[in-house]
PDB file of C-alpha atoms in Angstrom:
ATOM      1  CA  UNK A  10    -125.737  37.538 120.102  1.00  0.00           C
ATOM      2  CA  UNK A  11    -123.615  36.303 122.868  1.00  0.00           C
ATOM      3  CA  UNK A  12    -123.453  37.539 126.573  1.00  0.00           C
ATOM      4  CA  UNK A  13    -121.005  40.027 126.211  1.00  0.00           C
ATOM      5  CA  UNK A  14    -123.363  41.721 123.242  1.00  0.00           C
ATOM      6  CA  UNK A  15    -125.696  41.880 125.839  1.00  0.00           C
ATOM      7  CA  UNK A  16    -123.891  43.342 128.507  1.00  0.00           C
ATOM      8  CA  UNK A  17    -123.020  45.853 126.082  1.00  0.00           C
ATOM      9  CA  UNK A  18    -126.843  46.618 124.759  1.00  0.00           C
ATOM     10  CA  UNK A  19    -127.815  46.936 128.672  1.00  0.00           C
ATOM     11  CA  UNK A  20    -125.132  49.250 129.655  1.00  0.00           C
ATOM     12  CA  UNK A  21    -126.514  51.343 126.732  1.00  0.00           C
ATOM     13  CA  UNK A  22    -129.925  51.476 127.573  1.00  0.00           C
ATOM     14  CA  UNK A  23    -128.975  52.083 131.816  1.00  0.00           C
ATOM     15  CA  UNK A  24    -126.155  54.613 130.557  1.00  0.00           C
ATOM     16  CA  UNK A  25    -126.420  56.162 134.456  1.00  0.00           C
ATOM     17  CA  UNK A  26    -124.779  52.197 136.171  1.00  0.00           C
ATOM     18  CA  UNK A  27    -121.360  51.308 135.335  1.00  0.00           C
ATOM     19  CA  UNK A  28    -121.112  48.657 133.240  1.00  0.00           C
ATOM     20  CA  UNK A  29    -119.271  46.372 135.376  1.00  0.00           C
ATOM     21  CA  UNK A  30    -122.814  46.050 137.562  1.00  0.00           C
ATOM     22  CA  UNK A  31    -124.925  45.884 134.535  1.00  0.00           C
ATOM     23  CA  UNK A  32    -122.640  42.716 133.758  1.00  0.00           C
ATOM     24  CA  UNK A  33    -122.893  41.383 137.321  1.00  0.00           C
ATOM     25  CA  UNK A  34    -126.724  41.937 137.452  1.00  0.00           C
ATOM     26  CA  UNK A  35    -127.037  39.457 134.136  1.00  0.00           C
ATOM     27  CA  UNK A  36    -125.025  37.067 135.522  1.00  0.00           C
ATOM     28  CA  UNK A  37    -126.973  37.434 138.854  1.00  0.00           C
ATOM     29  CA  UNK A  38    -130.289  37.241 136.762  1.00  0.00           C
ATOM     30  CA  UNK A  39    -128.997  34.037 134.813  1.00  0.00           C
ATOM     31  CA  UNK A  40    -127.510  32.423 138.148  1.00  0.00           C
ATOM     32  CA  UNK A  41    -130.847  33.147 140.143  1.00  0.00           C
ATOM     33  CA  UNK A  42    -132.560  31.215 137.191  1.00  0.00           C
ATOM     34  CA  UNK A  43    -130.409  28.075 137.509  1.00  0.00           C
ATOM     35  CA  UNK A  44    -130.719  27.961 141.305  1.00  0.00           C
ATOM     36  CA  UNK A  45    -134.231  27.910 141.065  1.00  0.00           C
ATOM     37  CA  UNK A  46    -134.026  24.881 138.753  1.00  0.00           C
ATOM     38  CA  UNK A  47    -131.408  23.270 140.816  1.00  0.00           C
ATOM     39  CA  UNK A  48    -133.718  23.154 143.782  1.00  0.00           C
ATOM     40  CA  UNK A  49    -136.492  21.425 141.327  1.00  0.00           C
ATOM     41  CA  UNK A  50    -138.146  24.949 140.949  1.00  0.00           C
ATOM     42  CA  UNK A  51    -139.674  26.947 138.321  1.00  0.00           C
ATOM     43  CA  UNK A  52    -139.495  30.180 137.176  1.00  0.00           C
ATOM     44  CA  UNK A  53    -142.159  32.159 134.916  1.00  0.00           C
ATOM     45  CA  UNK A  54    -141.485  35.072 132.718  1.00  0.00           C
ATOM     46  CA  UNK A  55    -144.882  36.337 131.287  1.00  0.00           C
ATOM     47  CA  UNK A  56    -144.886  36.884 127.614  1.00  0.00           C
ATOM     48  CA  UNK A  57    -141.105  35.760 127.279  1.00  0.00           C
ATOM     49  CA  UNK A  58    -141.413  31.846 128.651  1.00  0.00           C
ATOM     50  CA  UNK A  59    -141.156  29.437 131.619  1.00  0.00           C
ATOM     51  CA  UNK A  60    -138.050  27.573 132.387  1.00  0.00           C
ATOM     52  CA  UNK A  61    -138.602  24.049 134.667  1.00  0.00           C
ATOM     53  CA  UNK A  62    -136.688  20.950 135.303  1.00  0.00           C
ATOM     54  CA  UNK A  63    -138.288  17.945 133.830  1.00  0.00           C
ATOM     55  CA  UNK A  64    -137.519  14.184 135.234  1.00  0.00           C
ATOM     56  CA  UNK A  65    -136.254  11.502 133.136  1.00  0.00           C
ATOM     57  CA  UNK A  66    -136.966   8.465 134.598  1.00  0.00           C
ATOM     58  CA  UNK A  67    -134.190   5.078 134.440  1.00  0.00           C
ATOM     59  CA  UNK A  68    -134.895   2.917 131.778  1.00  0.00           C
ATOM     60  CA  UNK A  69    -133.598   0.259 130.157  1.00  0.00           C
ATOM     61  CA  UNK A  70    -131.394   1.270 126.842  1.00  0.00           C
ATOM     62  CA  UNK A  71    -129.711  -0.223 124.349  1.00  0.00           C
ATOM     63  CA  UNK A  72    -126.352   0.049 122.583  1.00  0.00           C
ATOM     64  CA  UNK A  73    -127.623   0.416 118.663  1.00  0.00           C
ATOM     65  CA  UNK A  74    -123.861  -1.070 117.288  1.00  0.00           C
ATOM     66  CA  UNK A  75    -124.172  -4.268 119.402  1.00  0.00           C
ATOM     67  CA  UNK A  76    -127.930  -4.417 120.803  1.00  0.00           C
ATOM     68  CA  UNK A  77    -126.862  -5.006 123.921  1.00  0.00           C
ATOM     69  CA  UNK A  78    -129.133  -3.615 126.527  1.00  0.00           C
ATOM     70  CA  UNK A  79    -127.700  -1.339 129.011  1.00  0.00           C
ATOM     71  CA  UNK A  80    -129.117   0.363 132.423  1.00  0.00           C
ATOM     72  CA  UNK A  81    -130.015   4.432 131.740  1.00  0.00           C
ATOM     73  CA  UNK A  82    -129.586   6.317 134.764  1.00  0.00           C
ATOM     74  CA  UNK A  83    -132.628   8.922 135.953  1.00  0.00           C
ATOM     75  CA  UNK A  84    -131.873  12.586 134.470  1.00  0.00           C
ATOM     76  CA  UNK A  85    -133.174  16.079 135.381  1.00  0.00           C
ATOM     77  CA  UNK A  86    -133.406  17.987 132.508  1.00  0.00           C
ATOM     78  CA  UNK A  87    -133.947  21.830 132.301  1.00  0.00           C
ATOM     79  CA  UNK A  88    -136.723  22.784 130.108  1.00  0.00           C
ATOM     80  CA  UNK A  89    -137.883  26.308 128.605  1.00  0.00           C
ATOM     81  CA  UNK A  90    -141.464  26.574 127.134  1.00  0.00           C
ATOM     82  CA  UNK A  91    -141.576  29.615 125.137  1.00  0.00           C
ATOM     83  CA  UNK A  92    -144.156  31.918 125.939  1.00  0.00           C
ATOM     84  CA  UNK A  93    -147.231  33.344 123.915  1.00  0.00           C
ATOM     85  CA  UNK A  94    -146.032  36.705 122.969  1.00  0.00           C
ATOM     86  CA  UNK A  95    -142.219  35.558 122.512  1.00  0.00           C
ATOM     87  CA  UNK A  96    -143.462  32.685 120.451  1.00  0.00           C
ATOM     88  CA  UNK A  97    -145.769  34.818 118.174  1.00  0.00           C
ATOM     89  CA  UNK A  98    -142.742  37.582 117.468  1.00  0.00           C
ATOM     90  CA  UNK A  99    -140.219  34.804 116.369  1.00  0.00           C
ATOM     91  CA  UNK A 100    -142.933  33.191 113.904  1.00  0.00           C
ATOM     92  CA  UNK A 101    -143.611  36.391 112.766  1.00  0.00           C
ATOM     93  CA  UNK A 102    -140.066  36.960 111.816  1.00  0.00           C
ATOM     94  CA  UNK A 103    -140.420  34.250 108.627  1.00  0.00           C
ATOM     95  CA  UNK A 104    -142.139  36.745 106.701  1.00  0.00           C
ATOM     96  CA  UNK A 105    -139.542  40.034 107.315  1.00  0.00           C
TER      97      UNK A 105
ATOM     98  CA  UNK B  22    -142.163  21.849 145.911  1.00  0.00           C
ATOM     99  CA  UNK B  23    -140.381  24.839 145.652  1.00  0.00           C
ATOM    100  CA  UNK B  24    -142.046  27.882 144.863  1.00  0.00           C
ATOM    101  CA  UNK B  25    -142.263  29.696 141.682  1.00  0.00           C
ATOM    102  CA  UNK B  26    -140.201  32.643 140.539  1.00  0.00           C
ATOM    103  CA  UNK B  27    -141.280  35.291 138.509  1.00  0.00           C
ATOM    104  CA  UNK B  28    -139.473  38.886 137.419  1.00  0.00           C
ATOM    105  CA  UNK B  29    -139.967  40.205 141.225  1.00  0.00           C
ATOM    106  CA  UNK B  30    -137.684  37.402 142.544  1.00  0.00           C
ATOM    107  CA  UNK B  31    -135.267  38.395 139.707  1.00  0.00           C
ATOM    108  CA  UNK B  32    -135.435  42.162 140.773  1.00  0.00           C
ATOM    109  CA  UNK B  33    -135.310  41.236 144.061  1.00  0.00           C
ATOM    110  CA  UNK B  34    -131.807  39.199 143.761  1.00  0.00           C
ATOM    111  CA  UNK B  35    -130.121  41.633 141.832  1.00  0.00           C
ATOM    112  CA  UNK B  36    -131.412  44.288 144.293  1.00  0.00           C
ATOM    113  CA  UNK B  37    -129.887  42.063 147.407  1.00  0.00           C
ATOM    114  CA  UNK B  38    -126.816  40.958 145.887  1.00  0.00           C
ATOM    115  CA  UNK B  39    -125.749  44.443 143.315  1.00  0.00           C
ATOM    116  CA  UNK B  40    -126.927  47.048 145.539  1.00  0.00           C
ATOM    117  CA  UNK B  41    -128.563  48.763 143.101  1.00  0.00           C
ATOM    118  CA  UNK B  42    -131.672  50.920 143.321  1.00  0.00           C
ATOM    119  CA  UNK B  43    -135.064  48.672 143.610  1.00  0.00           C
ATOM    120  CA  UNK B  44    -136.451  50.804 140.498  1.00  0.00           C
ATOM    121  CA  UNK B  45    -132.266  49.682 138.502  1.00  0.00           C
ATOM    122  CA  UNK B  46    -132.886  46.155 139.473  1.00  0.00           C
ATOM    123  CA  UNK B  47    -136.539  46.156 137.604  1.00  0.00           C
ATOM    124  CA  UNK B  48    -135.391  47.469 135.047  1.00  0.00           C
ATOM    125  CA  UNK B  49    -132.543  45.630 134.170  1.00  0.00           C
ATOM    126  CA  UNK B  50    -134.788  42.865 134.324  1.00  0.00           C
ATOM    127  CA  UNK B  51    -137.044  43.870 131.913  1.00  0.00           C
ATOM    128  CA  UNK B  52    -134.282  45.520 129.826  1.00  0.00           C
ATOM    129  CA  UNK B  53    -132.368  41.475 129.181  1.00  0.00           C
ATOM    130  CA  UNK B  54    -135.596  39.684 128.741  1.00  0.00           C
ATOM    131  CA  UNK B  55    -136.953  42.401 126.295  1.00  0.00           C
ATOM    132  CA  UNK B  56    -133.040  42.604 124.777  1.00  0.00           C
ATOM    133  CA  UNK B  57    -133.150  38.918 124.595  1.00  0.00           C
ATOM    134  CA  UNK B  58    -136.549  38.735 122.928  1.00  0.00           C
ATOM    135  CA  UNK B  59    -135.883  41.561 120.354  1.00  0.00           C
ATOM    136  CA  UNK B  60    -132.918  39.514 118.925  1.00  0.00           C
ATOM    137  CA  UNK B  61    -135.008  36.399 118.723  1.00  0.00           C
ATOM    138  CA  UNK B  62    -137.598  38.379 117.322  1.00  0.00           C
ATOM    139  CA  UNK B  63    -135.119  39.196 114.244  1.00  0.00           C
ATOM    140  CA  UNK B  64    -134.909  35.423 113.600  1.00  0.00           C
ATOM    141  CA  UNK B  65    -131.292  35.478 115.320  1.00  0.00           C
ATOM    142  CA  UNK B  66    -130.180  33.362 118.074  1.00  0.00           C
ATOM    143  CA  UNK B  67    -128.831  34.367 121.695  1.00  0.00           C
ATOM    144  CA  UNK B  68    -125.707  32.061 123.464  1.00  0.00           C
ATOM    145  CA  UNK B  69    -125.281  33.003 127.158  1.00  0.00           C
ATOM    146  CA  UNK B  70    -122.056  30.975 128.233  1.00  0.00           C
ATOM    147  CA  UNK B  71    -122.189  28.309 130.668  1.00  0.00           C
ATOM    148  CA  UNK B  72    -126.598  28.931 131.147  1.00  0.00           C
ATOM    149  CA  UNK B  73    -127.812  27.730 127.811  1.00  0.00           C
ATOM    150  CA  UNK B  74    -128.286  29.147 123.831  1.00  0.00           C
ATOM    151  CA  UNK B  75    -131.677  30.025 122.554  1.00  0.00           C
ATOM    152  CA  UNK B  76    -131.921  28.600 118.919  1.00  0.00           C
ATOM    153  CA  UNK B  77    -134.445  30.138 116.165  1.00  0.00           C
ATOM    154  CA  UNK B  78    -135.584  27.144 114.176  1.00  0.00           C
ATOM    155  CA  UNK B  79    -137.371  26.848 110.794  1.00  0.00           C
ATOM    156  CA  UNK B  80    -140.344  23.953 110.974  1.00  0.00           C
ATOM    157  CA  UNK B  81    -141.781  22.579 107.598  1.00  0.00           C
ATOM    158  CA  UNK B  82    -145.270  22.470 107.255  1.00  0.00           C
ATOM    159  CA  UNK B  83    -146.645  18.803 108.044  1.00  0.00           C
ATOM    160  CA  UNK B  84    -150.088  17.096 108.144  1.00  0.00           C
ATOM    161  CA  UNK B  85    -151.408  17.013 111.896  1.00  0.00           C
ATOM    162  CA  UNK B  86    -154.083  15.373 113.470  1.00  0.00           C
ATOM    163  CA  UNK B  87    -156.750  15.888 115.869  1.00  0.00           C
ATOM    164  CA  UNK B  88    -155.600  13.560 118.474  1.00  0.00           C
ATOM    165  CA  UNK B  89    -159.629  13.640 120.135  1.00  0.00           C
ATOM    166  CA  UNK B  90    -161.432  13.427 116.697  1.00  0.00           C
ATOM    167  CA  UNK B  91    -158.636  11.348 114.279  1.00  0.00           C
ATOM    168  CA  UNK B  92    -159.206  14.802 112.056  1.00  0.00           C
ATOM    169  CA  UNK B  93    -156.242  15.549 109.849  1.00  0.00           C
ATOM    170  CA  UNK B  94    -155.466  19.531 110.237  1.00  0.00           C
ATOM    171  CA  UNK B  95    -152.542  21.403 108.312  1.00  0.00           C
ATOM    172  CA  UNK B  96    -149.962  22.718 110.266  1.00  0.00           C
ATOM    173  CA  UNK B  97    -148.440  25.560 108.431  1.00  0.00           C
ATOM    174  CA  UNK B  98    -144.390  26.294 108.052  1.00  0.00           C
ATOM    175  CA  UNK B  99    -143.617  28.190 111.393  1.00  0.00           C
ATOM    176  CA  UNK B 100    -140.376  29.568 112.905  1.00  0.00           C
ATOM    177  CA  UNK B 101    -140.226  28.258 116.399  1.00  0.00           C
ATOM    178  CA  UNK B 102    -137.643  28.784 119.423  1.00  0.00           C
ATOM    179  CA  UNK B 103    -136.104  26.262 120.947  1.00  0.00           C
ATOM    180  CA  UNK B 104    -133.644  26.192 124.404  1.00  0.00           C
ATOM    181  CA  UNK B 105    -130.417  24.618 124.247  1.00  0.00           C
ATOM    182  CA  UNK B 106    -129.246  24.251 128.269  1.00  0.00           C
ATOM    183  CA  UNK B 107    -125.280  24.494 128.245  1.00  0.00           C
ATOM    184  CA  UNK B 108    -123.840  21.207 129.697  1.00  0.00           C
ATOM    185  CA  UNK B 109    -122.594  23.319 133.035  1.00  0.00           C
ATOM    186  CA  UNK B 110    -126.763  24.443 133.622  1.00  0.00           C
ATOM    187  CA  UNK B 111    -127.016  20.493 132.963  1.00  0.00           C
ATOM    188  CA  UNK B 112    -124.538  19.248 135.064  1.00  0.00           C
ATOM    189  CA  UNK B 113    -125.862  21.270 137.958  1.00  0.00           C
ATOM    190  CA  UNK B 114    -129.506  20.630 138.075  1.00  0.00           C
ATOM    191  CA  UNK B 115    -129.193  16.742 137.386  1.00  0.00           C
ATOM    192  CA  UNK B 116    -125.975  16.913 139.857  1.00  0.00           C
ATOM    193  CA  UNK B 117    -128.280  18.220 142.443  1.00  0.00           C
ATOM    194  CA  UNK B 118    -131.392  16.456 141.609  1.00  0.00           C
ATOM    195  CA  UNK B 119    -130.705  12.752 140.258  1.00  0.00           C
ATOM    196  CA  UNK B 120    -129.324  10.004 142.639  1.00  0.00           C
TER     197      UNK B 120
END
């Protein structure tokens, strides 16, 4: 499923708000998210999963085709741990 | 550091910056993540341009161990979700974050 899908499932379960604000209200939803992150934040969805930005400190790497070693700058990473519920509805999709 | 958002701030955002009723805004919430999690509960996965694609995986089952007790345990097949950030959610936060 891609966004527009979406947009198109929500507008059918809200059938009384135009669609156009059912697509700005994901896009608000998704862009409240990343600002969170962006300021170092967090953001917790019981039973669907908690999104955070995790720090990758410099190192020291190494180019594997001529072994030189070259500096790695530090990275923030975003990172989504799946919650309980979400995670036990997904495994439970192997057996249907 | 910052605080920690949860569905209220979510409501809360789309209330501010929609318009939309207080009760809409809660809704819709609860409407994408449960939209969201239905699909992923079908084993299928969900792309949401430039934020990030949530992948449904298929683990093998492997030999684990108790990393307290040296105890080997079975860990059985699973189907597990995994988060793919798009490189524009990536190139934000570490553009705002890293030196």
């Amino acid at each position: 499923m891609i966004k527009s899908e979406l947009v198109e499932q929500l507008a059918e379960k809200h059938p009384h708000l135009p669609q156009r604000d059912v697509e700005r209200a994901a896009n608000v939803i998704l862009d409240t998210i990343a600002s969170a992150l962006e300021e170092g934040g967090r953001v917790e969805l019981r039973g669907f999963g908690a999104f955070s930005v995790r720090h990758r400190p410099a190192r020291v790497g190494r180019n594997p085709r001529t072994g030189e070693s070259v500096p790695v700058k530090e990275k923030h990473v975003p990172f989504f741990k799946t919650g309980k519920e979400l995670r036990e509805r997904v495994n439970a999709s192997r057996e249907a | 550091m910052s605080k920690t958002l949860t569905r209220a701030d979510l409501a809360e955002a789309v209330y501010e910056e929609i318009g939309l009723s207080r009760q809409d805004s809660t809704e819709l919430v609860e409407s994408l993540l449960d939209t969201i999690s239905s699909r992923l509960a079908q084993g299928q996965s969900v792309k949401l341009s430039s934020f990030g694609a949530f992948n449904v995986r298929d683990k093998n089952g492997r030999i684990g161990r108790n990393p307290k007790t040296g105890e080997e345990v079975p860990i059985e097949p699973r189907r597990v979700l995994v988060f793919k950030p798009s490189q524009v959610l990536k190139d934000r936060i570490d553009g705002k974050l890293s030196k």
